[in-house]
Short mmCIF file of N, CA, C and O in Angstrom, two decimals:
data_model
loop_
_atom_site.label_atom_id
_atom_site.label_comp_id
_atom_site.label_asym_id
_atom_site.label_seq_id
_atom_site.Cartn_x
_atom_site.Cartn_y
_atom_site.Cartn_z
N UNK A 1 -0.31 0.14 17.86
CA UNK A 1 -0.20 0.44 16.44
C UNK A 1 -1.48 -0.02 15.74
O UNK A 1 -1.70 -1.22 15.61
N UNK A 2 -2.62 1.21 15.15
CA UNK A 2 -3.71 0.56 14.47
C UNK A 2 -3.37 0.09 13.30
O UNK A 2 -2.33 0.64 12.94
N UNK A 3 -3.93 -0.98 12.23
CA UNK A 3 -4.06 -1.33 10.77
C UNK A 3 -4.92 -0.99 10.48
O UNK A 3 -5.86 -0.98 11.27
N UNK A 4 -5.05 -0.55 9.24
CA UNK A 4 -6.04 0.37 8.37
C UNK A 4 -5.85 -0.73 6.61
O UNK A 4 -4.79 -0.95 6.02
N UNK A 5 -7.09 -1.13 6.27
CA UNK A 5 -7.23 -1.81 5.25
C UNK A 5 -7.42 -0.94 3.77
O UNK A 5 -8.29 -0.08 3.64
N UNK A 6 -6.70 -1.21 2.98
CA UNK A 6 -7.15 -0.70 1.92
C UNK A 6 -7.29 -1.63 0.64
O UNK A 6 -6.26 -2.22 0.35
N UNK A 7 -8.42 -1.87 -0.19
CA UNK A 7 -9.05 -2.72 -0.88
C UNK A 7 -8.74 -2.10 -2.21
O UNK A 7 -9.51 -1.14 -2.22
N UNK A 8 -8.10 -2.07 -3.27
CA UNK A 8 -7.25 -1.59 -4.21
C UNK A 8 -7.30 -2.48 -5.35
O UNK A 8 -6.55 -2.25 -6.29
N UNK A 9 -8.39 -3.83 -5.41
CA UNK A 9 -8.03 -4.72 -5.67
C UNK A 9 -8.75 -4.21 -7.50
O UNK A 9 -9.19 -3.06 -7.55
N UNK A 10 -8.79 -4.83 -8.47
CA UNK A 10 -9.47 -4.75 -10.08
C UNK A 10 -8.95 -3.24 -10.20
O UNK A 10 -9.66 -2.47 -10.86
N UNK A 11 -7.91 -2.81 -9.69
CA UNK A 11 -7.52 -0.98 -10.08
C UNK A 11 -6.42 -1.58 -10.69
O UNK A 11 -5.87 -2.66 -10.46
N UNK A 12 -6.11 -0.36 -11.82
CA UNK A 12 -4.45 -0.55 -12.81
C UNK A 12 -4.08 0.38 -12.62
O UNK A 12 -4.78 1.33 -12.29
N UNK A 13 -2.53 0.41 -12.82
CA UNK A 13 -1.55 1.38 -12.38
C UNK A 13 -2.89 2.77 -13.44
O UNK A 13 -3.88 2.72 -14.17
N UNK A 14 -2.03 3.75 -12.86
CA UNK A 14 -1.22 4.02 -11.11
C UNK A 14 -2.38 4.00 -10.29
O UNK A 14 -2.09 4.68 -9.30
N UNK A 15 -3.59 3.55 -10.18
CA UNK A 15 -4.82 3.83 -9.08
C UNK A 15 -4.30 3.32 -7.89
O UNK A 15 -4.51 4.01 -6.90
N UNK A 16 -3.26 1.60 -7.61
CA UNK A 16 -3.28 1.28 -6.25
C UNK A 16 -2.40 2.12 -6.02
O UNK A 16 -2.27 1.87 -4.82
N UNK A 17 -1.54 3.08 -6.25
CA UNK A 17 -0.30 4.02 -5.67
C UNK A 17 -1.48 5.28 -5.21
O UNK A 17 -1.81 5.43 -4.03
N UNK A 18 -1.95 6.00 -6.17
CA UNK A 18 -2.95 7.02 -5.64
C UNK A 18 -3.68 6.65 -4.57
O UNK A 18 -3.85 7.35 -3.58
N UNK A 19 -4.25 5.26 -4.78
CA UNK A 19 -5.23 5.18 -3.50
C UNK A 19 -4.35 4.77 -2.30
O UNK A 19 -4.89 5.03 -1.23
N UNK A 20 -3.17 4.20 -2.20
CA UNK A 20 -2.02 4.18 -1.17
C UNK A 20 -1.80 5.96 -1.03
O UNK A 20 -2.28 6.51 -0.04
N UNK A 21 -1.43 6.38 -1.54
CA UNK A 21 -1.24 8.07 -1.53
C UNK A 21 -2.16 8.44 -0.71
O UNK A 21 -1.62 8.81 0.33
N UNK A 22 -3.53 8.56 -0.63
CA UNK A 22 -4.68 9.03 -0.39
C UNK A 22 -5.03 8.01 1.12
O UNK A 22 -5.34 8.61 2.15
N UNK A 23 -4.96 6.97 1.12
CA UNK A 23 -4.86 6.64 2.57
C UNK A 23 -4.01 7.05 3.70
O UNK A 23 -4.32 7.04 4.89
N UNK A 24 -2.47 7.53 2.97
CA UNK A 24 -1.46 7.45 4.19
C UNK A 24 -1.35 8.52 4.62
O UNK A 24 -0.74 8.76 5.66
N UNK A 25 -2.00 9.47 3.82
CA UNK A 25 -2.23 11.45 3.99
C UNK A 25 -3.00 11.60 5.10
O UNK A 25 -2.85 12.69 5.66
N UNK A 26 -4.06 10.56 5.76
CA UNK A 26 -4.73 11.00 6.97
C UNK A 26 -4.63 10.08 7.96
O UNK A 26 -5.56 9.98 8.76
N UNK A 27 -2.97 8.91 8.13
CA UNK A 27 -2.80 8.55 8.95
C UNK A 27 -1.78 9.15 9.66
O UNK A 27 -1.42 10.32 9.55
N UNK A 28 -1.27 8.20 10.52
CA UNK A 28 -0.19 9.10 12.03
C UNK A 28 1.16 8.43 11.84
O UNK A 28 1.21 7.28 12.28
N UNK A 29 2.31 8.93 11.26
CA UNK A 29 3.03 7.82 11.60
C UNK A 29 3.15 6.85 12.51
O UNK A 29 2.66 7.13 13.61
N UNK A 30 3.84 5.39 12.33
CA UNK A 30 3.51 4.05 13.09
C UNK A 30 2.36 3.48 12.86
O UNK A 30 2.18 2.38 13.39
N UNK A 31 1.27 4.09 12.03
CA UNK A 31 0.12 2.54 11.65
C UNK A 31 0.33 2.14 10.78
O UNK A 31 1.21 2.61 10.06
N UNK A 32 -0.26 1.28 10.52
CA UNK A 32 -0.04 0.01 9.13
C UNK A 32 -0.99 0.78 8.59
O UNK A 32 -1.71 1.64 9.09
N UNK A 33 -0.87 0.25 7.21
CA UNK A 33 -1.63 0.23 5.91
C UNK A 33 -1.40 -1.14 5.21
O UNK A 33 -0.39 -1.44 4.58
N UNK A 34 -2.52 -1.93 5.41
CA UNK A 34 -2.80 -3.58 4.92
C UNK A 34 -3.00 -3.37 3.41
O UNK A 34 -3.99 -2.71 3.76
N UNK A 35 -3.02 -3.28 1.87
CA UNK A 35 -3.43 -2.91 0.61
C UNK A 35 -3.59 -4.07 0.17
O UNK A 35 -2.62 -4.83 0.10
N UNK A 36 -4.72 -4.42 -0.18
CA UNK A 36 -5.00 -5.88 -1.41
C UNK A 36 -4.71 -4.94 -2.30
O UNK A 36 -4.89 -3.73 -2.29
N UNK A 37 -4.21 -5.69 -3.10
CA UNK A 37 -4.73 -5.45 -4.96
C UNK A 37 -4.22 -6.54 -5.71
O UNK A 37 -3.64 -7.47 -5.15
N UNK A 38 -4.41 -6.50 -7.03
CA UNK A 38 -4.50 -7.38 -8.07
C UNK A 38 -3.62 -6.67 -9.05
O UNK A 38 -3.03 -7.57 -9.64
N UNK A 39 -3.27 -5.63 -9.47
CA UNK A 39 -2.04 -5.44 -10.42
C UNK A 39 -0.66 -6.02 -9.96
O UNK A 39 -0.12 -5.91 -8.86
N UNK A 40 -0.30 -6.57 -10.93
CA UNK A 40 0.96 -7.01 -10.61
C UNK A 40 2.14 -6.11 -10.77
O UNK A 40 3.30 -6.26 -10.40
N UNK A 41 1.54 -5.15 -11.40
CA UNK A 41 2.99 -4.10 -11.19
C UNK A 41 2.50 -3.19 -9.60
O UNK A 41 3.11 -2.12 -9.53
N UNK A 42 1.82 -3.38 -8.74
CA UNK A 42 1.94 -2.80 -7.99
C UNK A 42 3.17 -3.52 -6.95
O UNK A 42 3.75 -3.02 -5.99
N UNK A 43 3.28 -4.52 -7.41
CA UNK A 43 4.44 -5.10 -6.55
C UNK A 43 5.86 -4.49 -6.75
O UNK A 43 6.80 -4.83 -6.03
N UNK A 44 6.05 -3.20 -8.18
CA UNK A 44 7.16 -2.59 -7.65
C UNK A 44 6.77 -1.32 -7.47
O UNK A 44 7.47 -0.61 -6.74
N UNK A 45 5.47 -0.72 -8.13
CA UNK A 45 5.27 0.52 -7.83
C UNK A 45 4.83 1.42 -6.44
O UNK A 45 5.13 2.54 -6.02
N UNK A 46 3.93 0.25 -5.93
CA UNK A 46 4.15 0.89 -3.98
C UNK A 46 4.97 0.64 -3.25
O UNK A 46 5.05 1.45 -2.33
N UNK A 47 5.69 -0.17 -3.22
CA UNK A 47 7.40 0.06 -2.92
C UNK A 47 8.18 1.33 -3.24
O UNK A 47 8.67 2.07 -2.39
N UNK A 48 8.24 1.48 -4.39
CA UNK A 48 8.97 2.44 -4.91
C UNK A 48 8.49 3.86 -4.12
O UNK A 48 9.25 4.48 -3.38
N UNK A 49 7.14 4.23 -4.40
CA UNK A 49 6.39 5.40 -3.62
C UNK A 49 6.65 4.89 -2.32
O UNK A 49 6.55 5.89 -1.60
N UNK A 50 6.90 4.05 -1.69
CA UNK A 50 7.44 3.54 -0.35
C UNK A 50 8.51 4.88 0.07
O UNK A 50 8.44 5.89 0.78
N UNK A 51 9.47 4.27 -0.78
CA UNK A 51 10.86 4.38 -0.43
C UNK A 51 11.13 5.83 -0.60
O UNK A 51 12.11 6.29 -0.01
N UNK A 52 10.22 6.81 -1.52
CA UNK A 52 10.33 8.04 -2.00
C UNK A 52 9.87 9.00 -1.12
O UNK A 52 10.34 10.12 -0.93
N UNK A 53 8.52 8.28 -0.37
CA UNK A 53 8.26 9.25 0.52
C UNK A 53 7.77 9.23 2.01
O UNK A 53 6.92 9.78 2.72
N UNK A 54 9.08 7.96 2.13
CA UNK A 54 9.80 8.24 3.52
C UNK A 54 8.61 7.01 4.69
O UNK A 54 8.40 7.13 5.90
N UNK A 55 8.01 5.89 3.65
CA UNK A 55 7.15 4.93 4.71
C UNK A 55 7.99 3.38 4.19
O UNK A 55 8.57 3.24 3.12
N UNK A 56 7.88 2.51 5.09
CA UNK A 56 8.53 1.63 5.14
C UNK A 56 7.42 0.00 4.55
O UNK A 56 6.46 -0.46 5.16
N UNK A 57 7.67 -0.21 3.99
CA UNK A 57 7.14 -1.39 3.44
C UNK A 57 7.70 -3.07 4.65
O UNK A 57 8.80 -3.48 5.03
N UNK A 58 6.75 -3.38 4.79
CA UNK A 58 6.93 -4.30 6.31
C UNK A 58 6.86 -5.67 5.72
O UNK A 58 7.59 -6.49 6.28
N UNK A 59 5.97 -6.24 4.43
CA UNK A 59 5.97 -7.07 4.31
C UNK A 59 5.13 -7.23 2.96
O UNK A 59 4.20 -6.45 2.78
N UNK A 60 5.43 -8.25 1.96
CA UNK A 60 4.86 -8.04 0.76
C UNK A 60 4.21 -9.95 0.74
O UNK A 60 4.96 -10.80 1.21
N UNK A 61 3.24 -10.24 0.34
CA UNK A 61 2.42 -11.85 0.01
C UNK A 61 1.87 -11.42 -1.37
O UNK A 61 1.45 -10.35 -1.81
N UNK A 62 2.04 -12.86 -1.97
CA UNK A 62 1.24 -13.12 -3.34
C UNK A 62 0.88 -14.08 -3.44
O UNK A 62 1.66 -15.01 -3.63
N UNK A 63 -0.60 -14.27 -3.33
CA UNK A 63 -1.29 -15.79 -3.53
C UNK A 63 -2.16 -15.61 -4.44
O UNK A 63 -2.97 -14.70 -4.60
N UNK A 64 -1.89 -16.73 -5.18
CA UNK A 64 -3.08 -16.29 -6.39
C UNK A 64 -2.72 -15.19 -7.29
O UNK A 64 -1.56 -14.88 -7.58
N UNK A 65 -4.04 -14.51 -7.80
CA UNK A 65 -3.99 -12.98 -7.88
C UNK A 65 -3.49 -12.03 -7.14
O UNK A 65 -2.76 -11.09 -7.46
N UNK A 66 -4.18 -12.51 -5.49
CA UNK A 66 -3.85 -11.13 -5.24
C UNK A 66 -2.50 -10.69 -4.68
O UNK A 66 -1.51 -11.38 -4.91
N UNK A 67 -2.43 -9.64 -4.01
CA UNK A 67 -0.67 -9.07 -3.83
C UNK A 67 -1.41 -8.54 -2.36
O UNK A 67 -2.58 -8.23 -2.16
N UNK A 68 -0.52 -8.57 -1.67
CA UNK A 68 -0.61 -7.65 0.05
C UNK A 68 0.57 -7.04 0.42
O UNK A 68 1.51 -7.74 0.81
N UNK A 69 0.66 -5.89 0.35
CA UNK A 69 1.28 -5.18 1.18
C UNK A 69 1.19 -4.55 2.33
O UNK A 69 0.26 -3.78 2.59
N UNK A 70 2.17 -4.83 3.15
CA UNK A 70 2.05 -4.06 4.54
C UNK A 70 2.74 -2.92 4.62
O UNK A 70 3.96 -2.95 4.68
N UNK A 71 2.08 -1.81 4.64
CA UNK A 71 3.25 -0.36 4.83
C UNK A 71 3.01 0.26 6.41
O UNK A 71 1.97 0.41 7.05
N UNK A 72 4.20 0.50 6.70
CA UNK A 72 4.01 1.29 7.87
C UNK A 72 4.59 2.64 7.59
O UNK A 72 5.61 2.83 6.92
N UNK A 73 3.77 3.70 8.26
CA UNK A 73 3.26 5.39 7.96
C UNK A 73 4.77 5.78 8.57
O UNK A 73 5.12 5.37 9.67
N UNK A 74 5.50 6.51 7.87
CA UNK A 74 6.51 7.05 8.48
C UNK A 74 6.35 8.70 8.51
O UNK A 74 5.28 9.28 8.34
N UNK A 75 7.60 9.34 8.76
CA UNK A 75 7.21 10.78 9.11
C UNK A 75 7.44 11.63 7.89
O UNK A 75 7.74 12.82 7.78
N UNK A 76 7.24 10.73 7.03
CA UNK A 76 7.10 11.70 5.16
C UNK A 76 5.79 11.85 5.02
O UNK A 76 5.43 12.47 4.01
N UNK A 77 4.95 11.44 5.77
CA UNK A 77 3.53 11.99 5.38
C UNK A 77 3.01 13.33 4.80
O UNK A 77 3.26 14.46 5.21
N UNK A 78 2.12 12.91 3.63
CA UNK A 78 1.95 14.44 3.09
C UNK A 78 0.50 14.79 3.26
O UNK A 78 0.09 15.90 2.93
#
């Protein structure tokens, strides 16, 4: 299973969801997607786009500023 980083970090809604959008469109289902960012509403809004289109959210950290999410690519890929 590869991880693929995405750096999302000084973006405000909705940019870390688009740029989550825009990473998971040219992966395979089963890899990760690692996302820093720094909005704090991304802590419900890439979840939510999680759950809508069909990828699984593996694990969420908040230290500091920043926020990490772990998504793994499911077979809703668009």
């Amino acid at each position: 299973m590869s991880t693929h980083q995405l750096d999302a970090r000084r973006l405000l809604c909705p940019m870390p969801v688009i740029r989550v959008q825009d990473a998971i469109a040219v992966l395979a289902p089963g890899e990760v997607l690692e996302v820093t960012c720094t909005d704090p509403g991304a802590l419900n809004d890439v979840p939510a786009w999680c759950r809508i289109n069909g990828h699984q959210v593996l694990e969420t950290t908040q230290q500091d500023e920043e926020i990490v999410i772990r998504i793994e690519v499911g077979d809703g890929n668009d």
